[in-house]
Short mmCIF file of C-alpha atoms in Angstrom, two decimals:
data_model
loop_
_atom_site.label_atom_id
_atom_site.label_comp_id
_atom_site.label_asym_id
_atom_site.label_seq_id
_atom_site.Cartn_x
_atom_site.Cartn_y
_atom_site.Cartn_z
CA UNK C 1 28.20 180.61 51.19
CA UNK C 2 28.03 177.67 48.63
CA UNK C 3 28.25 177.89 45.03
CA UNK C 4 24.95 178.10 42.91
CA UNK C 5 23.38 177.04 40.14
CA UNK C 6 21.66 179.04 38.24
CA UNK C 7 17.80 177.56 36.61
CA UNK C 8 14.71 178.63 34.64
CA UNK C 9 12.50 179.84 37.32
CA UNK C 10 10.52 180.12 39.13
CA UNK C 11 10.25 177.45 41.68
CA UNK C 12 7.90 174.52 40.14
CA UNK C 13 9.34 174.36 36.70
CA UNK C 14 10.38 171.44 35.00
CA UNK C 15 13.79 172.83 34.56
CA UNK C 16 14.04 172.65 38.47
CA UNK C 17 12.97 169.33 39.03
CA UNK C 18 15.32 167.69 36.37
CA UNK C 19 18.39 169.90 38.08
CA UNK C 20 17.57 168.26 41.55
CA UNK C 21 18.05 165.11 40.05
CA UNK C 22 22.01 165.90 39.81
CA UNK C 23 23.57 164.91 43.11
CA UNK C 24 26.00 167.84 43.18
CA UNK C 25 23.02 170.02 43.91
CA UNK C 26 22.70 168.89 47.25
CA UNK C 27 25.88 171.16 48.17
CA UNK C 28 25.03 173.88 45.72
CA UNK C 29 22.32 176.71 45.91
CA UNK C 30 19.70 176.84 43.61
CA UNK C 31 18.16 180.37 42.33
CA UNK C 32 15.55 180.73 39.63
CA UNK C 33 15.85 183.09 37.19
CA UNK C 34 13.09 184.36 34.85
CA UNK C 35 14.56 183.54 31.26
CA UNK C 36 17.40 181.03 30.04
CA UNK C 37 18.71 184.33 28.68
CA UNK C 38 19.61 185.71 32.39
CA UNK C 39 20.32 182.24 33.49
CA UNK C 40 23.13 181.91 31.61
CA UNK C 41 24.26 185.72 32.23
CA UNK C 42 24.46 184.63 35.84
CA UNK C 43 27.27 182.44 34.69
CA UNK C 44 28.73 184.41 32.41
CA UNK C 45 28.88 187.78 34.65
CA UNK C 46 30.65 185.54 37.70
CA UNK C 47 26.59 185.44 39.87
CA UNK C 48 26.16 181.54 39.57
CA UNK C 49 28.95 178.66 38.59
CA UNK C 50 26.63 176.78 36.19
CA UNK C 51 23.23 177.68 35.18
CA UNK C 52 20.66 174.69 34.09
CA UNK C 53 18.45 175.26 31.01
CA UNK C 54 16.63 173.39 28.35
CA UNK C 55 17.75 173.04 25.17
CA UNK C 56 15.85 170.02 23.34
CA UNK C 57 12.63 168.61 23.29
CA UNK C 58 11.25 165.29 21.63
CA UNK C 59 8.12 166.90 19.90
CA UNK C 60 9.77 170.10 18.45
CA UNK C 61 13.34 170.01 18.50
CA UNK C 62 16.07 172.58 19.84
CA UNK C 63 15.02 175.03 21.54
CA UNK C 64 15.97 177.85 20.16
CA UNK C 65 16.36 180.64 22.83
CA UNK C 66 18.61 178.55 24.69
CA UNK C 67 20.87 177.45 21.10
CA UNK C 68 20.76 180.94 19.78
CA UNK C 69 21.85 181.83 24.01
CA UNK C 70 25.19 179.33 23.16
CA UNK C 71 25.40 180.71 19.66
CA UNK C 72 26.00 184.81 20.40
CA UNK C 73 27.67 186.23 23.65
CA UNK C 74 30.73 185.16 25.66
CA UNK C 75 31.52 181.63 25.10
CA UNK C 76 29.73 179.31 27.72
CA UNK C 77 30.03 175.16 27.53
CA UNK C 78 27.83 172.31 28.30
CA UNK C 79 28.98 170.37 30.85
CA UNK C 80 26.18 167.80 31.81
CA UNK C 81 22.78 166.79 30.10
CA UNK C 82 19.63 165.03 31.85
CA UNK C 83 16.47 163.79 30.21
CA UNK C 84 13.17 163.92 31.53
CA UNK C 85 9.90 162.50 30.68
CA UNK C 86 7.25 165.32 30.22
CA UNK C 87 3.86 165.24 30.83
CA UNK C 88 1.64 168.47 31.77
CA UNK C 89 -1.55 169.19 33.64
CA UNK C 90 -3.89 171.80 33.28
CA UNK C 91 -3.35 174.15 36.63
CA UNK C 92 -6.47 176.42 37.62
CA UNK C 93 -7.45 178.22 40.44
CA UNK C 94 -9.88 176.41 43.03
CA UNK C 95 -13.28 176.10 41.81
CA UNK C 96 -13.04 176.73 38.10
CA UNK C 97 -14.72 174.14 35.30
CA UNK C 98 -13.22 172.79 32.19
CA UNK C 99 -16.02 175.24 31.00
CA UNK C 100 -15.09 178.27 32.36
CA UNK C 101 -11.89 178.25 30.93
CA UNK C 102 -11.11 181.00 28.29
CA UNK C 103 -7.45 181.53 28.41
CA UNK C 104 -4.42 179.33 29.05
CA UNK C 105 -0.65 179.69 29.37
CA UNK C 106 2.41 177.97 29.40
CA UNK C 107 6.05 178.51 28.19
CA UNK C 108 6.19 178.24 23.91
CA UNK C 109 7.74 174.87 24.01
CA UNK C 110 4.48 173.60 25.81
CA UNK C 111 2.37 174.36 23.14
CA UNK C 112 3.02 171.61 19.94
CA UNK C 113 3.28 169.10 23.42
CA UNK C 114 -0.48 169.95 24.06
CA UNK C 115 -1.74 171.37 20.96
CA UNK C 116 -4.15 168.28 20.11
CA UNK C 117 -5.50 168.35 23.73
CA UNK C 118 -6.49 171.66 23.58
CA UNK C 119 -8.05 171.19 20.32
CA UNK C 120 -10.25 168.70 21.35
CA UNK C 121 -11.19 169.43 24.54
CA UNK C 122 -10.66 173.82 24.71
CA UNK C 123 -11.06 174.49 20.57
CA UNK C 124 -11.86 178.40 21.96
CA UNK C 125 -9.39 178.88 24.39
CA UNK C 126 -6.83 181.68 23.64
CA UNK C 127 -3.17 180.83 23.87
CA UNK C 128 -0.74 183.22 25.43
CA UNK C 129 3.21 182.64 25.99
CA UNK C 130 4.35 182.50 29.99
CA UNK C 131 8.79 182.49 30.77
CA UNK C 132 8.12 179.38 31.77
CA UNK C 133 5.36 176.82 32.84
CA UNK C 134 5.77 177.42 36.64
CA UNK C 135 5.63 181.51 35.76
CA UNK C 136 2.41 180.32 33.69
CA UNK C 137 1.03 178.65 36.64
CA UNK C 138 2.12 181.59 38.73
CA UNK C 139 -0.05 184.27 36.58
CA UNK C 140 -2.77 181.50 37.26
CA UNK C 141 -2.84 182.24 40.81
CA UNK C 142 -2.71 185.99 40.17
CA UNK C 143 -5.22 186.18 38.46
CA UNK C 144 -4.32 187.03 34.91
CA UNK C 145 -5.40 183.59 33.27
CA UNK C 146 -7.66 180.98 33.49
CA UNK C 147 -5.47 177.98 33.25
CA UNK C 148 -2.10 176.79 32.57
CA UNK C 149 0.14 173.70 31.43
CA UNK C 150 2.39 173.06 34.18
CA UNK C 151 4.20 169.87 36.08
CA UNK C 152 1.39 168.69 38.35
CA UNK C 153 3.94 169.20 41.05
CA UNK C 154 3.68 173.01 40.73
CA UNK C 155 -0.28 172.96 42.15
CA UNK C 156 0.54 172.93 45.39
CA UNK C 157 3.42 175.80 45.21
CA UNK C 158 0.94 177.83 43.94
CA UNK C 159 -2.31 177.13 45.38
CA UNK C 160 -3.74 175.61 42.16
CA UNK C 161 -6.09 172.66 41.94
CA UNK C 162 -5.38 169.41 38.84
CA UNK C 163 -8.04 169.89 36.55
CA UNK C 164 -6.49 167.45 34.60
CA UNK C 165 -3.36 165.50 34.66
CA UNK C 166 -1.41 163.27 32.03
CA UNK C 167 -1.58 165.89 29.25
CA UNK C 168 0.52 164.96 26.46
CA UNK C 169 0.13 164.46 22.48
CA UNK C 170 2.60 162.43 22.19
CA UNK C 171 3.69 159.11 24.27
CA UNK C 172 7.15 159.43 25.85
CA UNK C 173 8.00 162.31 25.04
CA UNK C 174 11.05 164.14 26.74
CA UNK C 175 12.67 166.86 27.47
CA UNK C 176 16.64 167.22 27.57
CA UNK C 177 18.40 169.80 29.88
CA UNK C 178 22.16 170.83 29.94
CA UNK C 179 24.52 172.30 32.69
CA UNK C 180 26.40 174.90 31.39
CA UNK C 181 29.36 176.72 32.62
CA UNK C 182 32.81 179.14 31.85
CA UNK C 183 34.65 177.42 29.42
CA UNK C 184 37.34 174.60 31.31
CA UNK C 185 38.51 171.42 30.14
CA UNK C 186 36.40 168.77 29.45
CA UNK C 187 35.58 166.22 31.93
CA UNK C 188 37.54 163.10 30.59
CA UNK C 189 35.58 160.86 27.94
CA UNK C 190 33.69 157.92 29.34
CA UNK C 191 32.83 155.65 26.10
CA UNK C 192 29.11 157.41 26.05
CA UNK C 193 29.41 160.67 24.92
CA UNK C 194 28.42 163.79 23.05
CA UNK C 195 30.21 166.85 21.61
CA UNK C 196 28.38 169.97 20.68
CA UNK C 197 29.75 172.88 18.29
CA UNK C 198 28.22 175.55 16.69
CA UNK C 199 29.52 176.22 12.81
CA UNK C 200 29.52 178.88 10.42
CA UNK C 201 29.92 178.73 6.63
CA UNK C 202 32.96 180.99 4.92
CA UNK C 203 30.32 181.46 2.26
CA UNK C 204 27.40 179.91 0.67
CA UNK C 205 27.76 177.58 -2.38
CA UNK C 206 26.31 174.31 -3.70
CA UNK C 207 26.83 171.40 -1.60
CA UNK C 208 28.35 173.83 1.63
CA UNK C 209 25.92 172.10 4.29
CA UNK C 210 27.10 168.47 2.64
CA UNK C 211 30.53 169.63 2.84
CA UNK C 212 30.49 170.72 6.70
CA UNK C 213 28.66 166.80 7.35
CA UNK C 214 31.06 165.25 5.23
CA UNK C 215 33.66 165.81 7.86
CA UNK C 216 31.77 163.85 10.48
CA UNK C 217 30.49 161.11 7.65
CA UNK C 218 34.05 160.23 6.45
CA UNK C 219 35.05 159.90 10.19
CA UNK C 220 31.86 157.50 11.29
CA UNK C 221 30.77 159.92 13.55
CA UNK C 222 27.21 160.27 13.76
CA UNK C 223 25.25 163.11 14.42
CA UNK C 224 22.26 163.42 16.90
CA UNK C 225 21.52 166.86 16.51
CA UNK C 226 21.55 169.35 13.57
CA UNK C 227 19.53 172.40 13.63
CA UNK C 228 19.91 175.91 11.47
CA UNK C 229 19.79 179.29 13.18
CA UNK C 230 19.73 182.38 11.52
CA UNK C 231 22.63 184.58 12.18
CA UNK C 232 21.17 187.68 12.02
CA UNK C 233 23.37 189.29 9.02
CA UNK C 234 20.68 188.85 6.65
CA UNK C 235 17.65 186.31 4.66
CA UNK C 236 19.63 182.91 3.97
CA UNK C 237 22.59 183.41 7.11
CA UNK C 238 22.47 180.91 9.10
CA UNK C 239 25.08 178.44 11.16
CA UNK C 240 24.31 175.22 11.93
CA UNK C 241 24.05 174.31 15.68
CA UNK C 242 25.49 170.32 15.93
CA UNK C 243 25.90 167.89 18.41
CA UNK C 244 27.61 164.58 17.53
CA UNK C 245 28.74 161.44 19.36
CA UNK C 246 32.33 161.46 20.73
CA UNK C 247 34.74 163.16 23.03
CA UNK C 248 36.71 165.83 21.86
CA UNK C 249 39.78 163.55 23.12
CA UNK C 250 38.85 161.03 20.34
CA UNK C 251 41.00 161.07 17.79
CA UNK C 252 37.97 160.96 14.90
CA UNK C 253 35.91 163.55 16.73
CA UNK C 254 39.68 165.73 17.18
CA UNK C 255 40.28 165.22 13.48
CA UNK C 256 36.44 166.51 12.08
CA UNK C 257 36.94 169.21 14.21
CA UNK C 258 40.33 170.19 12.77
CA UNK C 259 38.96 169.91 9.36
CA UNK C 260 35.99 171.84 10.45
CA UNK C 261 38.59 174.52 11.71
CA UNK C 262 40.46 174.66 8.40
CA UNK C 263 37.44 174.97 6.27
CA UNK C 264 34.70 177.18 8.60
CA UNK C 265 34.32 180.79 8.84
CA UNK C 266 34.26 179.74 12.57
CA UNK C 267 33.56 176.88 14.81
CA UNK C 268 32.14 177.63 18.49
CA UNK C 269 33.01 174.40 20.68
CA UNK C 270 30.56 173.90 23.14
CA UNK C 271 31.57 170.81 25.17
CA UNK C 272 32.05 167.13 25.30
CA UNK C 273 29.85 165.58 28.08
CA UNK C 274 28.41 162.21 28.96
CA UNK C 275 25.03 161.39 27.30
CA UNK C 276 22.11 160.70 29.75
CA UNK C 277 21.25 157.61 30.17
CA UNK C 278 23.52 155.98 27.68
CA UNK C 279 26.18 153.54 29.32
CA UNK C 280 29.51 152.61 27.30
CA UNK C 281 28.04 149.20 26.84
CA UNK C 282 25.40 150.54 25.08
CA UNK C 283 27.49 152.81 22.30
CA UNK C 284 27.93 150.35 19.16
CA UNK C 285 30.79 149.26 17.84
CA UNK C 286 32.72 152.28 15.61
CA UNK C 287 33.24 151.96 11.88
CA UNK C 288 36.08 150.34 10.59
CA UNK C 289 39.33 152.57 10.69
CA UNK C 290 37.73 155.20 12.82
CA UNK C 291 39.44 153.85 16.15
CA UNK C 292 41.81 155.56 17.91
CA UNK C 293 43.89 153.38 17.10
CA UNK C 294 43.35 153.37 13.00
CA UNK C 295 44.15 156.53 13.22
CA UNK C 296 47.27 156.51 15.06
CA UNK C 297 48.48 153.31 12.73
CA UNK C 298 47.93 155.73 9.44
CA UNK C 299 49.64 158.47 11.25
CA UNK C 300 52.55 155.95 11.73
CA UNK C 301 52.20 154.63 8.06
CA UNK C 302 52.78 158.39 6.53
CA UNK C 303 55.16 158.82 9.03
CA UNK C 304 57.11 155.82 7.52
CA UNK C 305 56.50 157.03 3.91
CA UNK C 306 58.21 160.18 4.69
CA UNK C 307 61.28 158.33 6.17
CA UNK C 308 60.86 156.10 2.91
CA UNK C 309 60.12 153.43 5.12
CA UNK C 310 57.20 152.04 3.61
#
């Protein structure tokens, strides 16, 4: 039996088509599952190897079941990411007019991607949540809505007809996905990546978010990611949910992360991974003295000032 991959189901999701774009899938089984939430218990209760989930969108941000999924529980880590452009159509069952539409769904993250559309062209249409837009389209052909924001390529999984295609408020927007496994070592760096940890404050005091940044800042790491969630011990917890560029294996990104270490309540690592569709030729040239090798030469410098060598 080959391993599998767990994905946000059900078959015709966005999620789905951006995991068949990995090549490893070819030798791996894919099952849908109906939240990211039991996605990623597949992995963590031994079901599936990996599971595949969103976590970021253009429009809105992180998404936030899948970061506050990575935040709480067993430790899980990313492993891979893929982008993928979004656009929606509206999905309805055969025979039904822009005008007899009264309801639509789609998953939440849908929504702020289509929220424009709908007010111009459905401005009485009631919104309600789906697990995902294939599920939306899904409750389409059962029955329970009108209409729904899907891929176009779920229509024909679920006997649907385009109503309209090429929905989207804003131009290119995309999507990004992650793989995400049992915590193992890190794939070796490859000059274009990312590294994703998950940080909580010892306590809250002027200048403690500036403080946590400052240890990336002073290392010329920048960050492409940053994103509060609350922590659930009260109004004004939160961590901070971060993903910056470098390897773990880098001797800057190694170094924030020990300062991060000394100074955090805690520090969840989640992974250093290639960035999609970034090749090392494209990474610009690091700050001055934030090499691998400036570091290594001041190591050697104090090392020398201890032997009185200097």
């Amino acid at each position: 039996m080959p391993a599998s991959y767990a994905y946000l189901g059900p078959e015709g999701t966005f999620t789905e088509v951006a995991l068949r774009t990995l090549p490893e899938t070819a030798t791996r089984e894919l099952v849908p599952y109906v939240s990211v939430q039991s996605a990623l218990d597949a992995v963590r209760n031994g079901e599936a190897e990996a599971a595949f989930v969103p976590i970021e969108n253009s429009v809105e941000g992180g998404i936030t079941t899948t970061l506050d999924e990575l935040v709480a529980g067993q430790p899980l880590m990313i492993y891979r990411e893929v982008l993928l452009s979004i656009t929606f159509a509206l999905l309805v069952r055969p025979g039904t007019e822009l005008s007899d539409i009264k309801t639509v769904t789609a998953h939440p993250a849908a929504q702020p991607q289509v929220r424009n559309w709908i007010k111009k062209r459905l401005p009485d249409v009631a919104w309600e949540s789906a697990a995902s837009n294939a599920d939306g389209a899904r409750l389409v052909q059962e029955g329970r809505y009108d209409a729904a924001f899907a891929g176009e390529f779920a229509a024909e999984r679920y006997g649907l007809e385009v109503l309209e295609s090429d929905i989207h408020d804003a131009e290119n927007a995309q999507t990004r996905f992650v793989l995400v496994g049992r915590p193992a070592r890190p794939a070796a760096p490859t000059g274009a990546d990312k590294t994703s940890v998950v940080l909580w404050q010892r306590d809250d005091h002027p200048g403690g978010l500036r403080d946590l940044l400052g240890e990336f800042a002073t290392r010329g790491i920048n960050l492409m990611l940053l994103q509060s969630r609350p922590t659930g011990a009260g109004i004004g917890n939160y961590c901070f949910c971060i993903d910056a560029e470098g390897h773990i294996s880098d001797r800057r990104v190694a170094d924030a992360l020990m300062g991060l270490k000394r100074t955090c309540l805690q520090v969840r690592y989640l992974g250093s991974y290639p960035r999609a569709e970034v090749e090392p030729a494209d990474v610009g040239a690091l700050r001055p003295g934030t090499s691998d090798e400036a570091f290594v030469a001041a190591a050697d410098w104090v090392a020398r000032c201890q032997d009185g060598r200097f």
